[in-house]
Short mmCIF file of C-alpha atoms and ligand atoms in Angstrom, two decimals:
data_model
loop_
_atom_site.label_atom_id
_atom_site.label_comp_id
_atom_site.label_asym_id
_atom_site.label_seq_id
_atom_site.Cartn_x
_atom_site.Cartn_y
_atom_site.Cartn_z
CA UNK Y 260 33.33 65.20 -48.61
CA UNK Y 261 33.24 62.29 -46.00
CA UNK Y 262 36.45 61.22 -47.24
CA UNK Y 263 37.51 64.60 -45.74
CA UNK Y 264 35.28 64.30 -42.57
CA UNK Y 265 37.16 60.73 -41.83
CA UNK Y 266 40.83 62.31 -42.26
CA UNK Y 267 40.23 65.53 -40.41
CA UNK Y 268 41.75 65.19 -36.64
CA UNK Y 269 38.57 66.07 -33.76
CA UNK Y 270 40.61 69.23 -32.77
CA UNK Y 271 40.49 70.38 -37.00
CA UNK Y 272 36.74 69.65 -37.13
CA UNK Y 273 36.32 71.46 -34.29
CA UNK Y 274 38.04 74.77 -35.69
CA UNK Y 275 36.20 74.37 -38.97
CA UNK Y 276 32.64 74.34 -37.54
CA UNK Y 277 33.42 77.61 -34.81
CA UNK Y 278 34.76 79.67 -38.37
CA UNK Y 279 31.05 78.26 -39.73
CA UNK Y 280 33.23 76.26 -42.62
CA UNK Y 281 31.43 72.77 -41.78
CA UNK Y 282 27.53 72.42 -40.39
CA UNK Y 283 27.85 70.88 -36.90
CA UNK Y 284 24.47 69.01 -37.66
CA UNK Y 285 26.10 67.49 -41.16
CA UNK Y 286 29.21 66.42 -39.08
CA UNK Y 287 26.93 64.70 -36.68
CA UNK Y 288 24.93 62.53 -39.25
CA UNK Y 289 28.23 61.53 -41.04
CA UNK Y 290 29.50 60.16 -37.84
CA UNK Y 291 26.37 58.71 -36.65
CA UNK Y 292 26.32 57.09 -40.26
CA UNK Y 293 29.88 55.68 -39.29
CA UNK Y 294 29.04 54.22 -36.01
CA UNK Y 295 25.87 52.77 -37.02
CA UNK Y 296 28.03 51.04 -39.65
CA UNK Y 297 30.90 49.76 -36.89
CA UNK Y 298 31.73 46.57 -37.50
CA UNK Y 299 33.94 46.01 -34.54
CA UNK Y 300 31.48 45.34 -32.16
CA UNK Y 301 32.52 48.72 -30.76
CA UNK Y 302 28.84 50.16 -29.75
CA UNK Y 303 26.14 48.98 -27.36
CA UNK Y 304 23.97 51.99 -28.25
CA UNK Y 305 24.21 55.07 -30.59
CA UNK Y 306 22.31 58.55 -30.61
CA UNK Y 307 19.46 59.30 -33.20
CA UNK Y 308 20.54 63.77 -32.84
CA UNK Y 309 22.12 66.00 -30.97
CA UNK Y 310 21.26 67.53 -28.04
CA UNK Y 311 21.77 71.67 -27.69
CA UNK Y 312 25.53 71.28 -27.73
CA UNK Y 313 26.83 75.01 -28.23
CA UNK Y 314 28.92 74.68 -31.48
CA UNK Y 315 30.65 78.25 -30.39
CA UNK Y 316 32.35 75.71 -28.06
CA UNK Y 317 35.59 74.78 -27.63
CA UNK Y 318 34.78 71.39 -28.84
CA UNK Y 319 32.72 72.53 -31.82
CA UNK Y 320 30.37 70.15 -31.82
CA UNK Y 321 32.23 67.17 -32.81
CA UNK Y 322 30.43 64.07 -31.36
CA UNK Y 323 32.14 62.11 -29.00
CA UNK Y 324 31.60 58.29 -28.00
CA UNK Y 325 31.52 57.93 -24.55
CA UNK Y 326 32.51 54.05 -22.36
CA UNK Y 327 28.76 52.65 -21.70
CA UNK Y 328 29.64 52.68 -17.78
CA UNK Y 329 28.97 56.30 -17.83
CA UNK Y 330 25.27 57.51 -16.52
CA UNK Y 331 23.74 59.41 -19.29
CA UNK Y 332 20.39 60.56 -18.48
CA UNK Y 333 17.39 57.77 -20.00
CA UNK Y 334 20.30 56.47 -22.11
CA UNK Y 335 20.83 52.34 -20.98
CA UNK Y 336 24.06 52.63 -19.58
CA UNK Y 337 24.85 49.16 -17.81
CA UNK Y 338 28.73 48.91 -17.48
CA UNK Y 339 29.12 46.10 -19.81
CA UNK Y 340 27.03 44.21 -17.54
CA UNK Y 341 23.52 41.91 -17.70
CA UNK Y 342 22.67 42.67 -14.04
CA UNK Y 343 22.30 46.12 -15.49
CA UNK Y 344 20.62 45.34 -18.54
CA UNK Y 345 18.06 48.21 -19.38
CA UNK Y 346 19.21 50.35 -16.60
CA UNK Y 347 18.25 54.08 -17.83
CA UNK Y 348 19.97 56.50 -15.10
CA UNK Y 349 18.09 59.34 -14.13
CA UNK Y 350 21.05 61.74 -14.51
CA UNK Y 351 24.22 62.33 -16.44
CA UNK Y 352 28.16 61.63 -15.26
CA UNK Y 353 29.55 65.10 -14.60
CA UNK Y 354 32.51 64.12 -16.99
CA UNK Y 355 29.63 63.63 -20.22
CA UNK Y 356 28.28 67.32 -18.65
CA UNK Y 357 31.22 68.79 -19.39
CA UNK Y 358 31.93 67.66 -23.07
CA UNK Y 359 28.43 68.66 -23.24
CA UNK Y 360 28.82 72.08 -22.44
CA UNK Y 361 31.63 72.43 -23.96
CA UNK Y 362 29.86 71.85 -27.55
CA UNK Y 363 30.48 67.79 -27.59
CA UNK Y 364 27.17 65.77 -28.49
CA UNK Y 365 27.27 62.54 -27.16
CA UNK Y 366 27.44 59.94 -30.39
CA UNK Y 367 26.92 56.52 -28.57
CA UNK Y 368 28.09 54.39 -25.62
CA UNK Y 369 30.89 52.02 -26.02
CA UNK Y 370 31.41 48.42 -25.23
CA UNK Y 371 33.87 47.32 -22.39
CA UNK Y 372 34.41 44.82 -20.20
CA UNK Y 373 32.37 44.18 -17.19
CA UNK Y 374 32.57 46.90 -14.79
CA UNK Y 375 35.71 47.64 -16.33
CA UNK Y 376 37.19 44.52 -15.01
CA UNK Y 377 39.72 43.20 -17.76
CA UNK Y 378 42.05 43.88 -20.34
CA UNK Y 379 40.28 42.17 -23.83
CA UNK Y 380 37.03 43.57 -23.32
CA UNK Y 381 36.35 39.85 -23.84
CA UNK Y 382 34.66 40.24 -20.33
CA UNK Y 383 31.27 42.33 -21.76
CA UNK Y 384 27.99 40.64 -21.13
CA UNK Y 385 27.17 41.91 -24.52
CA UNK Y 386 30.07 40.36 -26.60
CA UNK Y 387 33.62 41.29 -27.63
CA UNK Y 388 35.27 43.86 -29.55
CA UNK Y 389 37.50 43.41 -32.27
CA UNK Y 390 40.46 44.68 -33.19
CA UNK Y 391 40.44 47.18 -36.40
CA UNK Y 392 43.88 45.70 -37.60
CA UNK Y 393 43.12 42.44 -37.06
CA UNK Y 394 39.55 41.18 -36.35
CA UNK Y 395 41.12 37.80 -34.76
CA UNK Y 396 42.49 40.10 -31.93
CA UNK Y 397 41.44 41.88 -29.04
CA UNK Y 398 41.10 45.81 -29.00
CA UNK Y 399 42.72 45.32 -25.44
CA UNK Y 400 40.36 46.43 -22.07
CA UNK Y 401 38.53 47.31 -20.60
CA UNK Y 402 37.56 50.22 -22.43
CA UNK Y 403 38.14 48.73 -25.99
CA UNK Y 404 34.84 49.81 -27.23
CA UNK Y 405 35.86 53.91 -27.21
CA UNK Y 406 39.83 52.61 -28.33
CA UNK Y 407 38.58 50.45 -31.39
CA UNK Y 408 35.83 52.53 -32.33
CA UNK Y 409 38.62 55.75 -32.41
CA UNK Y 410 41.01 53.10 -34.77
CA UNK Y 411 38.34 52.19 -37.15
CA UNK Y 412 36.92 55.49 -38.04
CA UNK Y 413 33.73 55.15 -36.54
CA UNK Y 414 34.17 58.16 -33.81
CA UNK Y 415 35.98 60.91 -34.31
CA UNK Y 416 37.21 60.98 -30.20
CA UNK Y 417 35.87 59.30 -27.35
CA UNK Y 418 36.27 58.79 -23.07
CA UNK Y 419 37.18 55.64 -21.47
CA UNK Y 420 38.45 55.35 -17.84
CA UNK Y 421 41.64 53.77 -16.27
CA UNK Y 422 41.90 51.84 -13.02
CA UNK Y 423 44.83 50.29 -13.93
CA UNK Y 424 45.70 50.88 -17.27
CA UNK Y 425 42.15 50.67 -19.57
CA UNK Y 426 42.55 53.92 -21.73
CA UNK Y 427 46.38 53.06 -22.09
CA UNK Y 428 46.67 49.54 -22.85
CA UNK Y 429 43.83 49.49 -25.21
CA UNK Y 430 44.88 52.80 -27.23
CA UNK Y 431 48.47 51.03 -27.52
CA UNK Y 432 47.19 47.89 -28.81
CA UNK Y 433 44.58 50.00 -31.33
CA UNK Y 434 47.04 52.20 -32.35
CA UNK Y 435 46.33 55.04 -30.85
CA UNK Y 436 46.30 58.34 -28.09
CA UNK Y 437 45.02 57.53 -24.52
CA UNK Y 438 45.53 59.82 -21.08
CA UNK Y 439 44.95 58.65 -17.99
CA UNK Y 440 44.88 61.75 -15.74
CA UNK Y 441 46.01 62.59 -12.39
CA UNK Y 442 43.80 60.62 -10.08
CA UNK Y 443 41.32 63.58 -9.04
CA UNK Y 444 42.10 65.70 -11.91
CA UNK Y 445 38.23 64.71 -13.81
CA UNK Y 446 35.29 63.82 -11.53
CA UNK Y 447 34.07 60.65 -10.80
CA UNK Y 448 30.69 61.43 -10.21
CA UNK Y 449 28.09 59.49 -11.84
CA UNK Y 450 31.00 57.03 -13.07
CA UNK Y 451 29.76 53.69 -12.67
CA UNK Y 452 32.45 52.26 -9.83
CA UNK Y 453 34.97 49.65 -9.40
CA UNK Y 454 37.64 50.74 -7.76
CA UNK Y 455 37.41 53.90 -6.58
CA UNK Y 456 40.78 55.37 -5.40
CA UNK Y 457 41.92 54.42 -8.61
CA UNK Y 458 38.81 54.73 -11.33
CA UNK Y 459 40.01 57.92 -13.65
CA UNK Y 460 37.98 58.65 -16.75
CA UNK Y 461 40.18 59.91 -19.61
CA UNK Y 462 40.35 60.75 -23.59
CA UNK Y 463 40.95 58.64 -26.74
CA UNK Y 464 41.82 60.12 -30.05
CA UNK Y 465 44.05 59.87 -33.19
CA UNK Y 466 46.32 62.56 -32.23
CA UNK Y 467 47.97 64.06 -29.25
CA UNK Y 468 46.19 67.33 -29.63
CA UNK Y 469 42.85 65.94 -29.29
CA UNK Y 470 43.59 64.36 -26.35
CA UNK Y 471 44.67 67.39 -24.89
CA UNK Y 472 42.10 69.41 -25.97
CA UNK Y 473 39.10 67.21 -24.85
CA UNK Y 474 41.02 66.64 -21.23
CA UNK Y 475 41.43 70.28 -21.23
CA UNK Y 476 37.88 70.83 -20.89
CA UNK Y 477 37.02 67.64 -18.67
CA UNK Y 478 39.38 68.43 -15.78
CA UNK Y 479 38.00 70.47 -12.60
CA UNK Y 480 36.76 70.31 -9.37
CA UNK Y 481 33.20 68.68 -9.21
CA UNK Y 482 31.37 69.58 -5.69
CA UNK Y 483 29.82 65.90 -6.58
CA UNK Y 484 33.12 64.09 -6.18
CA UNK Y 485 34.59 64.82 -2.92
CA UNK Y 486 37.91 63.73 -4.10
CA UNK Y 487 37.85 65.62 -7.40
CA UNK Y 488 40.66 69.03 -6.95
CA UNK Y 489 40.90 71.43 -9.60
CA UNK Y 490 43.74 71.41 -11.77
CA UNK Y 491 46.22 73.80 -10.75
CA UNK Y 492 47.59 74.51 -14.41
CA UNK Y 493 44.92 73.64 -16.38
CA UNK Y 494 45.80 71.45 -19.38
CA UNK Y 495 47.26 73.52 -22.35
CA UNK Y 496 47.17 72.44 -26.39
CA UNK Y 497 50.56 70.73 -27.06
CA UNK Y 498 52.96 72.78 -29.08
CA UNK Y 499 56.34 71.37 -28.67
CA UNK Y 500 58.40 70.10 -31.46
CA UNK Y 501 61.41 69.70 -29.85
CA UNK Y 502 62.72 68.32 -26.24
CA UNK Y 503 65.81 70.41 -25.76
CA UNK Y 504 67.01 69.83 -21.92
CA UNK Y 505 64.23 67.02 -21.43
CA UNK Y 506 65.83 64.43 -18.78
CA UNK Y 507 63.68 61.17 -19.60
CA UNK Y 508 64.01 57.86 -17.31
CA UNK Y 509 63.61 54.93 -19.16
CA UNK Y 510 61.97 51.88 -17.35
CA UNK Y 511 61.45 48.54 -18.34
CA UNK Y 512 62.92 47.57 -21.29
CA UNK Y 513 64.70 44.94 -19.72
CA UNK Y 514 61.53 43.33 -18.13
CA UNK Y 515 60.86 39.06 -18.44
CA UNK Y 516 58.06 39.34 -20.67
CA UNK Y 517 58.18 42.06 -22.65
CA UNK Y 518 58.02 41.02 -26.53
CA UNK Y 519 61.51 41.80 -28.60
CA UNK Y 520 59.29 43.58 -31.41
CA UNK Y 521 57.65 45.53 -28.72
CA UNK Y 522 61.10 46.63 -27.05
CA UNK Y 523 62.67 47.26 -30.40
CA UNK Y 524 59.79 49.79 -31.09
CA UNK Y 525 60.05 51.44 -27.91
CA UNK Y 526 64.06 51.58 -28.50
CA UNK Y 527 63.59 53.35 -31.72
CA UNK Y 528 61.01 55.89 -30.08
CA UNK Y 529 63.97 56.73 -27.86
CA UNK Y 530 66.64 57.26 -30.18
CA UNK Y 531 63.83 59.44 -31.91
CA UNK Y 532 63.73 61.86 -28.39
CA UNK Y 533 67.18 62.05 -28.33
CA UNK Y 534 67.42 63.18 -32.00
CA UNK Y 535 65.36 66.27 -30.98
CA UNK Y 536 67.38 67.10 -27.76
CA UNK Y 537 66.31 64.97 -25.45
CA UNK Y 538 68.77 62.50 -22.96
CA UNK Y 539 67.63 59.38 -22.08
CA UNK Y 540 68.67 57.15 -19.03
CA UNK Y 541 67.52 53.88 -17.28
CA UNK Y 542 66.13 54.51 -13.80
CA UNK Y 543 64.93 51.99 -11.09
CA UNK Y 544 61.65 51.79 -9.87
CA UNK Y 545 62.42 48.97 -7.30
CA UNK Y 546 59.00 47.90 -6.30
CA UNK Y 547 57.28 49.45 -9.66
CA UNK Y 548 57.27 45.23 -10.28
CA UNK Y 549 55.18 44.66 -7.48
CA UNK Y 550 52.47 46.64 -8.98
CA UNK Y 551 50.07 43.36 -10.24
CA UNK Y 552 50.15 41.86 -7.07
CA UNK Y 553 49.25 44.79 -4.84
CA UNK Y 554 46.52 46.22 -7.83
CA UNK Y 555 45.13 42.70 -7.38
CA UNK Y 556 44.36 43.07 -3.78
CA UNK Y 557 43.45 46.51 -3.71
CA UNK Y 558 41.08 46.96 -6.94
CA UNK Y 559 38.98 43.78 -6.22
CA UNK Y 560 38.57 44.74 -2.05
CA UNK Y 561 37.25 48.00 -3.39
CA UNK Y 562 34.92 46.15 -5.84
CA UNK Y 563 33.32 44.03 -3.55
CA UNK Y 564 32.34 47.06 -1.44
CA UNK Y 565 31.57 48.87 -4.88
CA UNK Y 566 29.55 46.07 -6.20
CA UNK Y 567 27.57 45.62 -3.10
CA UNK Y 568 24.94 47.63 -4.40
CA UNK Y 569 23.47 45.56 -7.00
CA UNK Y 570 21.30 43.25 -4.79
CA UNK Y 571 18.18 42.51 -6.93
CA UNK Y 572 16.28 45.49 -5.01
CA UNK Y 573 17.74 48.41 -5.94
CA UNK Y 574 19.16 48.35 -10.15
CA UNK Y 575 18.64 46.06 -13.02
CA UNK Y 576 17.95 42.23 -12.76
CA UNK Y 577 16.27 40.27 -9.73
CA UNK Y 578 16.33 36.22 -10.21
CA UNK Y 579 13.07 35.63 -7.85
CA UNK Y 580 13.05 33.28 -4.95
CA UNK Y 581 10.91 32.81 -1.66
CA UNK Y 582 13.52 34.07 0.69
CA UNK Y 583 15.11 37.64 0.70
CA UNK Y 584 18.92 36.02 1.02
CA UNK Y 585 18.27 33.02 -1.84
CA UNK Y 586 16.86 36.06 -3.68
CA UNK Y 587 20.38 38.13 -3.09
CA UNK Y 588 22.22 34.94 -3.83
CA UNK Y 589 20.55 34.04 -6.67
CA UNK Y 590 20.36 37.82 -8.85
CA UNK Y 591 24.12 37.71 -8.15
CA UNK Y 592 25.21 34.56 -9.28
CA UNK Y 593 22.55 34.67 -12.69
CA UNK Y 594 24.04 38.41 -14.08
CA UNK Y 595 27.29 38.56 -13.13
CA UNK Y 596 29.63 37.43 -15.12
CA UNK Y 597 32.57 34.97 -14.17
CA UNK Y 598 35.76 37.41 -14.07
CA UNK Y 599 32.90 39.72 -11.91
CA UNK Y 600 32.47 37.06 -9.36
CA UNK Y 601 35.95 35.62 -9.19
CA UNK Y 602 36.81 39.71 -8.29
CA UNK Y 603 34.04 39.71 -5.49
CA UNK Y 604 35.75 36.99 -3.83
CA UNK Y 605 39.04 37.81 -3.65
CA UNK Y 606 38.09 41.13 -2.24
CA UNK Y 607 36.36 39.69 0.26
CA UNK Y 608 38.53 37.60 1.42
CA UNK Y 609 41.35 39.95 1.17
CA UNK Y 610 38.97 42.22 3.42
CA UNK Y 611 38.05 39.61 6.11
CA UNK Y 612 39.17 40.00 9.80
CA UNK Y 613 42.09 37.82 10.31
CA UNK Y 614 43.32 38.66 6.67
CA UNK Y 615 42.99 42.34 5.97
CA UNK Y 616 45.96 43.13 7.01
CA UNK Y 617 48.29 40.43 5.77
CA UNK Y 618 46.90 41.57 2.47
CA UNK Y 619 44.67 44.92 2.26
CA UNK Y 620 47.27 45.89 4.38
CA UNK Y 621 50.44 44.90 2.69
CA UNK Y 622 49.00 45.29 -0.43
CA UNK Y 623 48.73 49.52 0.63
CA UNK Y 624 52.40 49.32 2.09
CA UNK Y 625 53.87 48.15 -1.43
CA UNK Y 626 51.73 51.02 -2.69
CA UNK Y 627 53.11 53.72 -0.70
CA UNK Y 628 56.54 52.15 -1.85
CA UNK Y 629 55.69 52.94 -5.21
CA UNK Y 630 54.53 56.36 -5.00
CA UNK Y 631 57.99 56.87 -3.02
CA UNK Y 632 60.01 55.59 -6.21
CA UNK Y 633 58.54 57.67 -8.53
CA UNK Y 634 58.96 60.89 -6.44
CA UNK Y 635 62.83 60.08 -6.08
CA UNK Y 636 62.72 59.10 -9.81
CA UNK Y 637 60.97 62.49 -10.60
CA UNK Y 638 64.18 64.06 -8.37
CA UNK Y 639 66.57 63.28 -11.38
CA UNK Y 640 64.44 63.39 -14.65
CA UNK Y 641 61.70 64.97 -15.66
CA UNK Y 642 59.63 62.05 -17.42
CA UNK Y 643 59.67 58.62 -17.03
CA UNK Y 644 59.20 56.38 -20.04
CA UNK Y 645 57.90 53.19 -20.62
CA UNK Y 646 56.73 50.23 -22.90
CA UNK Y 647 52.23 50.70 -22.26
CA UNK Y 648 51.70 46.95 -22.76
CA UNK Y 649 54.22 44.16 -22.63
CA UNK Y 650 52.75 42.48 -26.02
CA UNK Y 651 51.04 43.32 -29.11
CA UNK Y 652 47.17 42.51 -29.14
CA UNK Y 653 47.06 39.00 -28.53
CA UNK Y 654 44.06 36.57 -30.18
CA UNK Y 655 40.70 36.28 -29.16
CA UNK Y 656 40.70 33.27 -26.94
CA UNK Y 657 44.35 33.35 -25.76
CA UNK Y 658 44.00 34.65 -22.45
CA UNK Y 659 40.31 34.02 -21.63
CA UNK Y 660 41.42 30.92 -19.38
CA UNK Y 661 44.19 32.29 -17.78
CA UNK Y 662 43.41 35.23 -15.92
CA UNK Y 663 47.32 35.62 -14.78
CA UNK Y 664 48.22 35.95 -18.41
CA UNK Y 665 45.57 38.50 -18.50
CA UNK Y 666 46.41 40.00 -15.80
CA UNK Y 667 50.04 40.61 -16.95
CA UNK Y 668 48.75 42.88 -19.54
CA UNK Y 669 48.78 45.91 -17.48
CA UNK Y 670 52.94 45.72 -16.06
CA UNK Y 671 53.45 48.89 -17.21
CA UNK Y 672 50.58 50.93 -16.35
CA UNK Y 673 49.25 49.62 -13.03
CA UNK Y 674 52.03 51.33 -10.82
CA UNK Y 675 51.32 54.92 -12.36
CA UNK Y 676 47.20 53.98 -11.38
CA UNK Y 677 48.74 53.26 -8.09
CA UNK Y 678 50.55 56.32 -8.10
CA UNK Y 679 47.76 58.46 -8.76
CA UNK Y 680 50.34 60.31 -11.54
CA UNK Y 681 49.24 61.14 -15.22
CA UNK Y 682 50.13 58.85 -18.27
CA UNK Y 683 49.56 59.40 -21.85
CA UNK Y 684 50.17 56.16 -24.30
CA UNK Y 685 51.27 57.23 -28.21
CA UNK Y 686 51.65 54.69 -30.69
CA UNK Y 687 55.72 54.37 -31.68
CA UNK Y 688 55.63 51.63 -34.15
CA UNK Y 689 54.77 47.97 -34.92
CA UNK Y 690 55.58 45.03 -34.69
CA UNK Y 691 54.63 42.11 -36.30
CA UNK Y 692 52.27 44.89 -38.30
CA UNK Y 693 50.24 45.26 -35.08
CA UNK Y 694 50.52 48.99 -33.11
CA UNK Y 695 53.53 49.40 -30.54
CA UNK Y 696 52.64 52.05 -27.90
CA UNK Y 697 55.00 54.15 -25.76
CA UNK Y 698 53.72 55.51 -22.17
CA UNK Y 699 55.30 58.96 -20.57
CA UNK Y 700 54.33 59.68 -17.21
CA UNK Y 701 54.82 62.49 -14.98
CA UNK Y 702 54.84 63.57 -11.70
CA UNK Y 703 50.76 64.75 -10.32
CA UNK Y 704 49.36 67.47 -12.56
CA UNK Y 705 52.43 67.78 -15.21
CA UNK Y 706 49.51 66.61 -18.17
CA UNK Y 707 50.64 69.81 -19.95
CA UNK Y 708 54.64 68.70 -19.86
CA UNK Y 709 53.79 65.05 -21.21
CA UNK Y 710 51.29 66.02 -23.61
CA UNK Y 711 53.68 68.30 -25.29
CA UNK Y 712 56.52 65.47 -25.17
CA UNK Y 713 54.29 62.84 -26.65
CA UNK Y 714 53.46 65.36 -29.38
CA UNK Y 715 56.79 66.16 -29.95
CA UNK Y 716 57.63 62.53 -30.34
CA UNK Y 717 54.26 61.95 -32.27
CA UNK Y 718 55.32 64.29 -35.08
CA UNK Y 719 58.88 62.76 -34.77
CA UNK Y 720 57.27 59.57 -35.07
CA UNK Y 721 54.82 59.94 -37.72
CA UNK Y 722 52.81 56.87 -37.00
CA UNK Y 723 49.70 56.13 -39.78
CA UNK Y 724 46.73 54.96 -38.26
CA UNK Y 725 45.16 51.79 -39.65
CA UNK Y 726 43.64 52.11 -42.98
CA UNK Y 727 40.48 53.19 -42.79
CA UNK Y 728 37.06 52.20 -45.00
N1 LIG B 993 42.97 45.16 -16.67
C1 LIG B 993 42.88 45.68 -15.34
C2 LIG B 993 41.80 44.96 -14.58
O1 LIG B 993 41.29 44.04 -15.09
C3 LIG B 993 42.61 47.16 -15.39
C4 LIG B 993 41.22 47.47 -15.72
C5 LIG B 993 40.92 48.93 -15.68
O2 LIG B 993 41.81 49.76 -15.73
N2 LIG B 993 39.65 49.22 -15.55
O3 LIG B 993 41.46 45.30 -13.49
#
């Protein structure tokens, strides 16, 4: 029986307990048994029950493991982060609502990197995350807890968020599915921030259809998120099998950087889409390259602002001192970790009179540059297509003192976060026996269109997951 409870896909489960073939509470336990046996490092906390999760749902009651940075009411949700060490909120992310509602009990919180800041989840205050196909290597950030928790079989589907690629980098270098949604598309409300005209919360899971089918139910307007819109299509189960007609741009591949094995993969994937009807052409993206430099302006500005809040007075830890400033000083410097402070001040001096705008304000220029080449890309094909990350996981270690190497890791997903347009990353291969993943993007709001691409390419594809235990 739990043999069969580990190979079902979410989306399966889901059917089976609505037609009252498996007991929602007996599918909880066996997962809760599974993530209280992770050995990845992939939880910070997991449930003891269920809540009153309708199993009638659409989401059946299948338990879902949710990035810790999400408020869930007197669950410690701290963002990865000592400063908010203990930190209970008093109310729950509308995103975690929603799954709730919709039948999904929450199963734990995930580890990730400090307020998402990083691509190795190396950056938690509470310790790294391994990789489930090789525990020398990193799960990839910053939501690596809910990607290498998905790999290993110790939650059936989780949420993450994206601010510049950390549901799709992580889910290529585990293995498996990640969407980042149009920017707006799922609310940010009770998300804790970092950047926030980029911060999207998205799904993990083993296959393409549960992906869709737990962003189908997370997308919509939220009166608590003023920038949250409601989907104008909806998001729709994937069906396709084939991609007669589909025009798909092909960027990248011929980028300094990007690892042969990797390329070779992605290469493959292609010749794949054109076997089921699909054409294929390069496109330019002239100043998608620029994409680090401007994310690194524009993310850490809006984190300093963001991370303004934590002060000693009004969250989590206070370092004591005689004077109200030392005592400011003092709480910041103690819990914050070092990629958190290095991120504080480049923000604020990218922000400071007499620099904001040789750099906030350049930084938004090369933005608006990029959102203009992928509208006149989106002219002449339908989809554009892309390597996710420019490597395989890398070792634990081999990055941690170069945060430009780091950096590097999201190329190929920071100018879609720029963008604001929807992403889904599939696995296409490996290389060097580590996963390969493929990203197709879309113009805002197509989720339905690339869903039922990747799935067409999944099936084509026919990637197997790591082996579980
Ligand atoms: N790795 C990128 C960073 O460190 C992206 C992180 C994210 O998307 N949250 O900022």
């Amino acid at each position: 029986m739990s043999r069969e409870l580990l190979e079902l896909s979410a989306a399966e489960a889901a059917r089976r307990v609505r037609a009252g073939d498996l007991s929602a509470s007996e599918l909880f336990e066996f997962w809760r048994g599974r993530a209280e046996g992770d050995e990845t490092g992939s939880y910070l906390w997991v449930a003891d029950a269920p809540g009153d999760e309708p199993e009638s749902g659409p989401l059946g009651g299948v338990p879902v493991a949710v990035k810790d940075l999400f408020c869930v009411e007197g669950v410690p949700s701290a963002a990865g982060s000592r400063i908010l060490e203990g930190y209970r909120p008093p109310y729950t992310a509308t995103a975690v609502s929603r799954l709730r509602e919709a039948g999904a009990p929450v199963l734990g919180k995930t580890n990730q990197d400090e307020f998402a800041m990083g691509s190795s989840t190396e950056n938690s205050g509470f310790g790294p995350v391994r990789n489930p196909w090789d525990p020398e290597r990193v799960p990839g950030g910053s939501s690596g807890g809910s990607a290498a928790a998905v790999a290993a079989g110790t939650a059936p589907w989780s949420i993450g968020t994206d601010t510049g690629g950390s549901i799709r980098q992580p889910a290529s270098l585990c293995g498996i599915v990640g969407l980042k949604p149009t920017y707006g598309a799922v609310s940010r409300n009770g998300m804790i921030a970092f950047a926030s005209s980029l911060d999207q919360c998205g799904p993990f899971g083993r296959t393409v259809e549960d992906v869709a089918l737990l962003a189908s139910v997370l997308v919509g307007r939220d009166p608590c998120d003023s920038t949250s819109l409601d989907h104008p299509e909806g998001i729709a189960l994937p069906s396709a099998e084939r991609l007669d007609g589909v025009r798909l741009g092909v960027w990248g591949l011929g980028e300094e950087g990007l690892e042969p094995g990797v390329a070779e993969q992605v290469r493959r994937a292609l010749g794949l889409a054109e076997e089921l009807g699909a054409s294929t052409e390069e496109i330019a993206l002239p100043h998608a390259g620029h994409a680090i430099s401007a994310y690194y302006v524009i993310a850490p500005a809006e984190a300093s602002a963001n991370l303004a809040r934590y002060d000693g007075v009004r969250y989590g830890k206070r370092t004591e001192a005689d004077e109200l400033l030392d005592m400011y000083e003092l709480t910041r410097h103690d819990h914050f970790g070092e990629e958190v402070r290095r991120r504080i001040m480049i923000g604020t001096y990218a922000l400071s009179s007499g620099y904001y705008e040789a750099y906030y304000g350049t930084a938004q220029k090369v933005r608006t540059r990029i959102v203009e080449d992928f509208r006149a890309a989106f002219e002449n094909v339908d989809l554009v297509v892309t390597p996710t990350s420019p490597t395989v996981a890398f070792k634990l270690g081999e990055r941690t003192s170069d945060p430009l190497a780091m950096y590097l890791s999201d190329y190929y997903t920071t100018p879609m976060s720029l963008a604001g347009i929807p992403a889904v990353s599939i696995p296409c291969g490996l290389s060097e026996g580590l996963p390969v993943g493929l990203q197709v993007v879309g113009p805002a709001f197509a989720e339905s269109r690339i869903l039922d691409a990747a799935h067409a390419l999944e099936r084509a594809i026919g990637f197997e997951g790591v082996p579980r235990t």
